[in-house]
Every structure is written in structure tokens, then in C-alpha cells.
């Protein structure tokens, strides 16, 4: 008898990363339940699968519990852009804590494996550079980013306590800045902001002097890392990101050169607690998952610019 397809639940499946993961699992012949409250996600990200016999869409908020029969839970539900997660910080904290608590309860009940989409924000404004998984971070507990940073930290804690107390199979990944097609034009994160501004002929908004750094991973690389992690024997936490580090000014210069070299930069105040530098150490992902990014920033920006050109046309 042929093996039945794996039953996957993807929370936040209508969002940027989640929708790319939906594509990969559906293309692999698996069953997918996409669960989302559409805060930052949209059905337009998954039109190819609506009505497909192996695909189901559920409007649900992860702060409420739910009963489903699944083998794997990919827990991505949580706004990721600072603009969105600071819109209602109490809701963000509830989503991180209660959402992860509810999904771990479900995983325990049905014996499912749960992968948590954690973040490099657990390192805060890091004093150690680049950041390995063993670094414990430098996080403000009371600032505007805390709802998200501390939310993800307690989500990681819950995963490990469910593993120790109840034997739930967990996989924890710390995702570093990831970009690509299907980010919202008004998402507020830096790659989409710069591309949308440049395509509209507007000045690019540099927060502070633009000397702060980030390391940008293209979405296809990241999703490959998530899948390898779910299939591995390693619980994590494990960093997934592209170790090539750029200042925000360098990123602005690259985007400007690709779209319109005449554009100006304008400066806006640096937001509170904005991390000054960020770069993943990915040795563990290379060793445990055989994973490393294959798409550099030039290539990834070209694909993302092509997407936004179509969106804004
Ligand atoms: P996104 O905002 O596009 O996706 C989040 C999805 O979760 C959206 O579809 C949203 O509607 C849904 N959602 C939010 N709150 C919910 C709730 N209470 N109940 C049900 N659904 C809810 O962001 P993304 O970039 O795709 O991020 C996905 C996950 O990856 C998030 O958990 C985020 O913290 C994590 N992550 C992303 C990055 C990145 O650079 N993209 C970096 C680190 C971590
Ligand atoms: N940033 C910027 N201009 C923008 C948006 C963001 O200079 O229009 C900066 C922001 O201050 C931060 C970096 O770009 O230093 C990355 O911001 P993003 O919101 O993408 O992600 P995060 O701060 O969570 O890494």
C-alpha cells in the first residue's frame, strides 16, 4: 500500500514565508492545512492551491486553541515587520506566547512534530558579532521591540519545556532578515521599502546614518532550510540566514543603482533599540542540515524587484 501523504499545518501560511512553504510542500505531494487570521497575510499569496484536494484554508487566530489531526506543525503565525508587530504590541505578545502554547498543546495531543519560526531578534542589539546560537543576547525587556523579541524568547522557552516535560518533538529555527516576492508593498521592512520607493520614484528612507548592518537571505534559500530542519534530528535552536553582511546604506545604493541612479536618500531618525549589527554564524546549519544559502543579494534583489514591478504596474 502506498504511504499516505504527510499532513502539515502551517500557521501564518498566507503570509510571506508561509505561502512559499505552502508551495514547496504542495509541490512535494503533501497535505497542507493553511491557518491564518489574515493580519498581514492574504489569500492572494496562495491562489494556486485554493480548491486543491490536498489543500485546506482555515481562518483562525492562534491565540485561540484548535483541534486538528496533523503530523507536522510549522508555526509561523506572528507579524514579522517592526511596523506591524508594534501596531498592537499586546496582541503580538499574546500571539507569541498563547499561539505557541496552543500549537504545542496540539502537537502534544496528536503526537505531531512542531517547528517554531523564531528570530535573530532573540539576540537583541548584540554585543557579540557575528551571532552563534550559544550567544544569549542583549534584549531590552521594556522597549518598543520587546513585544516581539521577548515574545519569541518565551516561545522558544515553551518549546523546550514541552519537549522536556511532555516529549514533544520540537525544531527551533532562528531566522535572520529574509526577503523576496510576496512581501507586502507597505510591509515596512527595509528591502520592500527601498524597492517600492525606488519604483515609485521617491527618495529612499535611511533610518539614522544607514551604517547599521543586516544580512539578507533570499526566501527560497530560507524555505529550503526550514524543510531540512523539519526533516532533521536536530532540535535547535539553529540559525538560518545569509552570512553576507551589508550596511543599510550599501543596500540602498544597490537598489538605487538597479532601479534609478538619480534618486535621493533622505534620513529619518533611527528607531529605538534598532540593532546596530546583525550577521548569523551558520556553521551549525551547514553541519547538521548540509545547508547554506545559494542566492546572493544581487540575484535576490533582481527577482524581488521584478515581482514588485509587476505588483505596482
Ligand atoms: P508575515 O507577516 O508575512 O507572516 C505572518 C503571518 O502570520 C501572516 O499571514 C499573518 O496574517 C499571520 N498571523 C499573524 N498573527 C496571527 C495570529 N494571531 N493567528 C493566525 N495568524 C496570524 O511575516 P513573515 O516574514 O512571513 O514571517 C513568518 C514567521 O517567520 C514569523 O513568525 C516571523 O516572526 C518569522 N521570522 C521572519 C523573518 C523574516 O525576515 N521574514 C525573520 C525572523 C523571523
Ligand atoms: N530601515 C531603513 N529604512 C527603512 C526601513 C528600515 O533604514 O525604510 C532600517 C532599520 O532601521 C533597520 C534595518 O533597516 O536598521 C532593517 O529594518 P527592518 O525593519 O527590515 O528589519 P529589522 O530591524 O527587524 O531587522
Short mmCIF file of C-alpha atoms and ligand atoms in Angstrom, two decimals:
data_model
loop_
_atom_site.label_atom_id
_atom_site.label_comp_id
_atom_site.label_asym_id
_atom_site.label_seq_id
_atom_site.Cartn_x
_atom_site.Cartn_y
_atom_site.Cartn_z
CA UNK A 1 0.00 0.00 0.00
CA UNK A 2 1.41 3.48 -0.82
CA UNK A 3 2.31 5.64 2.19
CA UNK A 4 -0.28 8.35 2.94
CA UNK A 5 0.96 11.90 2.38
CA UNK A 6 2.20 13.83 5.43
CA UNK A 7 -0.43 16.11 6.96
CA UNK A 8 1.05 19.57 7.53
CA UNK A 9 -0.38 22.51 9.43
CA UNK A 10 1.21 25.84 8.52
CA UNK A 11 0.21 28.67 10.85
CA UNK A 12 0.72 32.02 9.17
CA UNK A 13 0.56 30.11 5.87
CA UNK A 14 -0.96 33.03 3.95
CA UNK A 15 1.96 35.29 4.87
CA UNK A 16 5.23 35.97 3.09
CA UNK A 17 7.33 32.99 4.24
CA UNK A 18 4.35 30.72 4.94
CA UNK A 19 3.00 30.97 1.40
CA UNK A 20 6.34 29.93 -0.11
CA UNK A 21 6.42 26.97 2.28
CA UNK A 22 2.86 26.06 1.20
CA UNK A 23 4.10 25.98 -2.42
CA UNK A 24 7.03 23.69 -1.60
CA UNK A 25 5.00 21.18 0.43
CA UNK A 26 2.14 21.09 -2.08
CA UNK A 27 4.61 20.57 -4.92
CA UNK A 28 6.07 17.66 -2.92
CA UNK A 29 2.65 15.94 -2.87
CA UNK A 30 1.94 16.51 0.84
CA UNK A 31 -1.33 17.60 2.50
CA UNK A 32 -1.41 21.18 3.75
CA UNK A 33 -3.73 22.99 6.10
CA UNK A 34 -3.03 26.70 5.94
CA UNK A 35 -4.21 28.55 9.04
CA UNK A 36 -4.18 32.34 9.17
CA UNK A 37 -6.07 35.31 10.63
CA UNK A 38 -5.04 37.49 7.64
CA UNK A 39 -3.47 40.21 9.79
CA UNK A 40 -0.52 40.50 7.39
CA UNK A 41 -1.28 37.51 5.17
CA UNK A 42 -3.64 37.31 2.22
CA UNK A 43 -5.37 34.71 0.09
CA UNK A 44 -3.74 36.29 -2.97
CA UNK A 45 -0.47 34.65 -1.83
CA UNK A 46 -1.86 31.13 -2.29
CA UNK A 47 -4.32 31.26 -5.22
CA UNK A 48 -2.77 28.24 -6.95
CA UNK A 49 -3.93 25.88 -4.19
CA UNK A 50 -7.41 27.06 -3.23
CA UNK A 51 -9.77 24.22 -4.19
CA UNK A 52 -6.96 21.65 -4.49
CA UNK A 53 -7.92 18.31 -2.86
CA UNK A 54 -4.75 18.20 -0.70
CA UNK A 55 -5.16 21.83 0.48
CA UNK A 56 -7.37 23.41 3.14
CA UNK A 57 -7.61 27.00 4.30
CA UNK A 58 -8.77 27.89 7.81
CA UNK A 59 -9.37 31.42 9.09
CA UNK A 60 -8.33 31.17 12.72
CA UNK A 61 -6.38 33.11 15.31
CA UNK A 62 -3.65 31.09 17.05
CA UNK A 63 -4.37 32.85 20.34
CA UNK A 64 -7.42 30.50 20.44
CA UNK A 65 -6.92 26.74 20.64
CA UNK A 66 -7.97 24.43 17.80
CA UNK A 67 -8.28 20.66 17.32
CA UNK A 68 -6.89 19.17 14.11
CA UNK A 69 -5.30 15.88 13.09
CA UNK A 70 -1.84 16.60 11.69
CA UNK A 71 1.67 15.12 11.60
CA UNK A 72 3.69 18.32 11.39
CA UNK A 73 3.11 21.86 12.61
CA UNK A 74 5.08 24.70 11.02
CA UNK A 75 4.39 27.50 13.48
CA UNK A 76 4.99 30.77 11.63
CA UNK A 77 1.97 32.84 12.72
CA UNK A 78 3.22 36.20 14.01
CA UNK A 79 3.69 39.58 12.33
CA UNK A 80 7.39 40.00 11.48
CA UNK A 81 7.77 43.60 10.33
CA UNK A 82 8.52 46.08 13.14
CA UNK A 83 5.73 48.33 11.80
CA UNK A 84 3.19 45.51 12.03
CA UNK A 85 4.28 43.93 15.29
CA UNK A 86 4.38 47.34 17.00
CA UNK A 87 0.88 48.20 15.72
CA UNK A 88 -0.68 46.27 18.64
CA UNK A 89 2.20 45.11 20.83
CA UNK A 90 -0.04 43.39 23.38
CA UNK A 91 -1.57 41.30 20.61
CA UNK A 92 1.93 40.48 19.34
CA UNK A 93 2.96 39.23 22.78
CA UNK A 94 -0.27 37.20 23.03
CA UNK A 95 0.31 35.72 19.57
CA UNK A 96 3.84 34.67 20.51
CA UNK A 97 3.00 33.22 23.90
CA UNK A 98 -0.58 31.93 23.58
CA UNK A 99 -0.13 30.99 19.92
CA UNK A 100 2.92 28.86 20.65
CA UNK A 101 1.29 27.43 23.79
CA UNK A 102 -1.81 26.41 21.80
CA UNK A 103 0.23 24.88 18.99
CA UNK A 104 2.43 22.95 21.43
CA UNK A 105 -0.74 21.68 23.15
CA UNK A 106 -1.99 20.48 19.78
CA UNK A 107 1.36 18.88 18.97
CA UNK A 108 1.30 17.06 22.30
CA UNK A 109 -2.28 15.81 21.82
CA UNK A 110 -1.74 14.39 18.34
CA UNK A 111 1.96 13.49 18.58
CA UNK A 112 2.97 15.99 15.88
CA UNK A 113 6.43 17.49 15.36
CA UNK A 114 6.47 21.30 15.75
CA UNK A 115 8.85 23.73 14.09
CA UNK A 116 8.95 27.22 15.59
CA UNK A 117 9.88 30.19 13.40
CA UNK A 118 11.98 32.09 15.94
CA UNK A 119 14.20 35.01 15.03
CA UNK A 120 17.59 36.65 15.22
CA UNK A 121 15.77 39.25 17.38
CA UNK A 122 16.32 36.89 20.33
CA UNK A 123 19.91 38.24 20.20
CA UNK A 124 18.57 41.83 20.57
CA UNK A 125 21.19 44.52 19.89
CA UNK A 126 24.06 42.03 20.03
CA UNK A 127 27.33 42.68 21.82
CA UNK A 128 28.85 39.63 20.14
CA UNK A 129 29.37 39.71 16.39
CA UNK A 130 28.58 37.60 14.38
CA UNK A 131 25.99 35.71 16.41
CA UNK A 132 26.27 31.97 17.12
CA UNK A 133 23.39 30.03 18.66
CA UNK A 134 25.22 29.90 22.01
CA UNK A 135 25.04 33.71 22.38
CA UNK A 136 22.31 34.59 24.89
CA UNK A 137 21.54 38.03 23.56
CA UNK A 138 21.17 41.60 24.74
CA UNK A 139 17.47 42.35 24.76
CA UNK A 140 15.56 45.28 26.23
CA UNK A 141 12.55 43.96 28.17
CA UNK A 142 10.58 47.23 28.06
CA UNK A 143 11.19 48.86 24.67
CA UNK A 144 9.03 49.06 21.52
CA UNK A 145 10.61 45.91 20.04
CA UNK A 146 10.24 43.89 23.26
CA UNK A 147 6.77 42.52 22.46
CA UNK A 148 8.32 40.66 19.53
CA UNK A 149 11.81 39.91 20.88
CA UNK A 150 10.65 38.73 24.29
CA UNK A 151 7.63 37.04 22.68
CA UNK A 152 9.93 34.88 20.57
CA UNK A 153 12.23 34.20 23.53
CA UNK A 154 9.35 32.87 25.66
CA UNK A 155 8.10 30.91 22.61
CA UNK A 156 11.49 29.17 22.44
CA UNK A 157 11.35 28.52 26.19
CA UNK A 158 7.88 26.96 25.89
CA UNK A 159 9.10 24.66 23.11
CA UNK A 160 11.98 23.34 25.18
CA UNK A 161 9.79 22.91 28.28
CA UNK A 162 7.17 20.98 26.26
CA UNK A 163 9.99 18.82 24.99
CA UNK A 164 11.43 18.16 28.47
CA UNK A 165 8.06 17.73 30.25
CA UNK A 166 5.95 16.04 27.59
CA UNK A 167 8.40 14.73 25.00
CA UNK A 168 7.00 16.93 22.20
CA UNK A 169 9.29 16.79 19.14
CA UNK A 170 10.43 20.37 18.51
CA UNK A 171 12.56 22.11 15.91
CA UNK A 172 13.55 25.72 16.66
CA UNK A 173 14.98 27.93 13.90
CA UNK A 174 16.25 31.47 14.35
CA UNK A 175 15.55 33.24 11.08
CA UNK A 176 17.66 36.25 10.06
CA UNK A 177 16.29 39.01 7.78
CA UNK A 178 14.65 37.27 4.83
CA UNK A 179 13.19 38.99 1.76
CA UNK A 180 11.64 38.18 -1.60
CA UNK A 181 8.46 38.14 -3.66
CA UNK A 182 5.13 38.39 -1.74
CA UNK A 183 6.35 40.83 0.88
CA UNK A 184 3.61 43.44 1.15
CA UNK A 185 4.37 46.74 -0.60
CA UNK A 186 3.54 48.52 2.70
CA UNK A 187 5.27 45.87 4.81
CA UNK A 188 7.67 48.44 6.27
CA UNK A 189 10.76 46.22 6.20
CA UNK A 190 13.80 47.67 4.57
CA UNK A 191 14.12 45.65 1.34
CA UNK A 192 10.49 46.12 0.29
CA UNK A 193 10.52 49.78 1.41
CA UNK A 194 13.58 50.65 -0.70
CA UNK A 195 12.35 48.78 -3.79
CA UNK A 196 8.84 50.24 -3.63
CA UNK A 197 10.18 53.75 -3.01
CA UNK A 198 12.61 53.47 -5.92
CA UNK A 199 9.97 52.09 -8.30
CA UNK A 200 7.68 54.99 -7.36
CA UNK A 201 10.49 57.49 -7.97
CA UNK A 202 10.53 58.53 -4.30
CA UNK A 203 13.61 59.14 -2.13
CA UNK A 204 14.89 56.13 -0.17
CA UNK A 205 14.39 56.47 3.59
CA UNK A 206 17.60 55.77 5.52
CA UNK A 207 16.97 55.45 9.25
CA UNK A 208 19.90 57.00 11.13
CA UNK A 209 23.08 57.20 9.05
CA UNK A 210 22.40 53.82 7.44
CA UNK A 211 25.59 52.43 8.97
CA UNK A 212 23.70 49.70 10.87
CA UNK A 213 24.08 46.29 9.23
CA UNK A 214 21.88 43.33 8.34
CA UNK A 215 22.48 40.05 6.49
CA UNK A 216 19.77 39.35 3.91
CA UNK A 217 18.60 35.87 2.95
CA UNK A 218 16.50 35.16 -0.16
CA UNK A 219 13.21 33.42 0.59
CA UNK A 220 13.89 30.26 -1.48
CA UNK A 221 17.08 29.56 0.48
CA UNK A 222 15.29 30.10 3.76
CA UNK A 223 12.40 27.77 2.93
CA UNK A 224 14.87 25.07 1.92
CA UNK A 225 16.48 25.48 5.36
CA UNK A 226 13.11 25.19 7.13
CA UNK A 227 12.34 21.94 5.30
CA UNK A 228 15.76 20.45 6.04
CA UNK A 229 15.37 21.40 9.69
CA UNK A 230 11.92 19.82 9.99
CA UNK A 231 13.32 16.60 8.46
CA UNK A 232 16.46 16.55 10.63
CA UNK A 233 17.10 15.02 14.04
CA UNK A 234 18.37 18.31 15.48
CA UNK A 235 16.06 20.24 17.84
CA UNK A 236 17.95 23.50 17.53
CA UNK A 237 17.97 26.33 18.10
CA UNK A 238 19.67 26.77 14.75
CA UNK A 239 20.45 29.97 12.84
CA UNK A 240 19.14 30.24 9.28
CA UNK A 241 20.27 33.27 7.33
CA UNK A 242 22.72 34.54 4.76
CA UNK A 243 26.04 35.45 6.38
CA UNK A 244 26.86 38.18 3.80
CA UNK A 245 26.60 41.39 5.81
CA UNK A 246 25.70 44.80 4.34
CA UNK A 247 25.15 48.24 5.79
CA UNK A 248 21.69 49.66 5.15
CA UNK A 249 23.33 52.41 3.08
CA UNK A 250 25.02 49.77 0.89
CA UNK A 251 21.64 48.10 0.38
CA UNK A 252 20.09 51.46 -0.58
CA UNK A 253 22.91 52.07 -3.06
CA UNK A 254 22.40 48.64 -4.64
CA UNK A 255 18.65 49.14 -5.02
CA UNK A 256 19.11 52.67 -6.38
CA UNK A 257 21.70 51.51 -8.92
CA UNK A 258 19.35 48.79 -10.17
CA UNK A 259 16.22 50.96 -10.48
CA UNK A 260 17.10 54.66 -10.81
CA UNK A 261 20.58 56.07 -10.03
CA UNK A 262 19.14 59.62 -9.87
CA UNK A 263 17.15 59.01 -6.67
CA UNK A 264 17.96 60.84 -3.43
CA UNK A 265 18.37 59.41 0.06
CA UNK A 266 16.53 61.07 2.95
CA UNK A 267 17.35 60.47 6.59
CA UNK A 268 14.81 59.59 9.26
CA UNK A 269 15.54 59.07 12.97
CA UNK A 270 16.93 55.67 13.93
CA UNK A 271 14.10 53.79 15.72
CA UNK A 272 14.61 52.95 19.42
CA UNK A 273 16.57 49.75 20.10
CA UNK A 274 17.31 49.26 16.37
CA UNK A 275 20.14 46.66 16.39
CA UNK A 276 23.41 48.14 15.11
CA UNK A 277 24.71 44.97 13.54
CA UNK A 278 23.48 41.50 12.70
CA UNK A 279 25.13 38.54 10.99
CA UNK A 280 24.47 34.85 11.55
CA UNK A 281 27.05 32.18 12.24
CA UNK A 282 25.68 29.29 10.16
CA UNK A 283 28.22 26.56 10.96
CA UNK A 284 25.60 24.50 12.80
CA UNK A 285 23.15 24.62 9.87
CA UNK A 286 25.97 23.63 7.50
CA UNK A 287 27.00 20.74 9.72
CA UNK A 288 23.56 19.44 10.78
CA UNK A 289 21.49 20.23 7.69
CA UNK A 290 24.08 20.47 4.93
CA UNK A 291 22.51 23.89 4.31
CA UNK A 292 23.88 27.19 3.18
CA UNK A 293 22.35 29.96 1.07
CA UNK A 294 22.94 29.82 -2.67
CA UNK A 295 21.35 33.08 -3.83
CA UNK A 296 23.36 36.26 -3.31
CA UNK A 297 21.88 39.70 -2.67
CA UNK A 298 22.32 40.88 -6.29
CA UNK A 299 20.33 37.90 -7.64
CA UNK A 300 17.72 38.02 -4.90
CA UNK A 301 17.16 41.75 -5.37
CA UNK A 302 16.67 41.26 -9.13
CA UNK A 303 13.95 38.65 -8.51
CA UNK A 304 12.29 40.81 -5.85
CA UNK A 305 12.40 43.94 -8.00
CA UNK A 306 10.80 42.00 -10.89
CA UNK A 307 8.00 40.94 -8.52
CA UNK A 308 7.32 44.47 -7.26
CA UNK A 309 7.43 45.89 -10.80
CA UNK A 310 4.51 43.57 -11.64
CA UNK A 311 2.65 44.34 -8.39
CA UNK A 312 2.88 48.08 -8.82
CA UNK A 313 2.23 48.14 -12.59
P1 LIG B 1 4.27 37.83 7.63
O1 LIG B 1 3.77 38.97 8.45
O2 LIG B 1 4.22 37.94 6.15
O3 LIG B 1 3.54 36.47 8.01
C1 LIG B 1 2.94 36.22 9.26
C2 LIG B 1 1.64 35.50 9.02
O4 LIG B 1 1.04 35.17 10.29
C3 LIG B 1 0.61 36.36 8.28
O5 LIG B 1 -0.03 35.61 7.29
C4 LIG B 1 -0.36 36.78 9.38
O6 LIG B 1 -1.65 37.10 8.91
C5 LIG B 1 -0.32 35.56 10.28
N1 LIG B 1 -0.71 35.85 11.67
C6 LIG B 1 -0.24 36.85 12.47
N2 LIG B 1 -0.81 36.77 13.69
C7 LIG B 1 -1.63 35.68 13.66
C8 LIG B 1 -2.49 35.10 14.61
N3 LIG B 1 -2.63 35.62 15.85
N4 LIG B 1 -3.20 34.00 14.24
C9 LIG B 1 -3.09 33.47 13.00
N5 LIG B 1 -2.28 34.00 12.06
C10 LIG B 1 -1.57 35.10 12.38
O7 LIG B 1 5.78 37.57 8.11
P2 LIG B 1 6.87 36.54 7.59
O8 LIG B 1 8.07 37.32 7.22
O9 LIG B 1 6.28 35.58 6.63
O10 LIG B 1 7.24 35.78 8.95
C11 LIG B 1 6.74 34.47 9.23
C12 LIG B 1 7.35 33.99 10.54
O11 LIG B 1 8.78 33.96 10.44
C13 LIG B 1 7.02 34.88 11.75
O12 LIG B 1 6.81 34.05 12.88
C14 LIG B 1 8.27 35.69 11.94
O13 LIG B 1 8.44 36.09 13.28
C15 LIG B 1 9.36 34.72 11.50
N6 LIG B 1 10.55 35.44 11.04
C16 LIG B 1 10.58 36.05 9.82
C17 LIG B 1 11.71 36.76 9.43
C18 LIG B 1 11.80 37.43 8.09
O14 LIG B 1 12.81 38.12 7.85
N7 LIG B 1 10.89 37.28 7.17
C19 LIG B 1 12.81 36.86 10.29
C20 LIG B 1 12.72 36.24 11.55
C21 LIG B 1 11.60 35.52 11.90
N1 LIG B 2 15.41 50.73 7.71
C1 LIG B 2 15.72 51.86 6.98
N2 LIG B 2 14.77 52.38 6.15
C2 LIG B 2 13.54 51.81 6.00
C3 LIG B 2 13.23 50.64 6.74
C4 LIG B 2 14.20 50.13 7.60
O1 LIG B 2 16.84 52.41 7.08
O2 LIG B 2 12.74 52.34 5.21
C5 LIG B 2 16.45 50.13 8.59
C6 LIG B 2 16.01 49.83 10.01
O3 LIG B 2 16.21 50.96 10.84
C7 LIG B 2 16.90 48.67 10.37
C8 LIG B 2 17.13 47.94 9.05
O4 LIG B 2 16.78 48.88 8.03
O5 LIG B 2 18.15 49.14 10.83
C9 LIG B 2 16.29 46.68 8.90
O6 LIG B 2 14.96 47.03 9.20
P1 LIG B 2 13.75 46.00 9.03
O7 LIG B 2 12.52 46.70 9.52
O8 LIG B 2 13.74 45.46 7.65
O9 LIG B 2 14.12 44.76 9.96
P2 LIG B 2 14.76 44.57 11.43
O10 LIG B 2 15.09 45.90 12.02
O11 LIG B 2 13.71 43.86 12.20
O12 LIG B 2 15.99 43.78 11.18
#
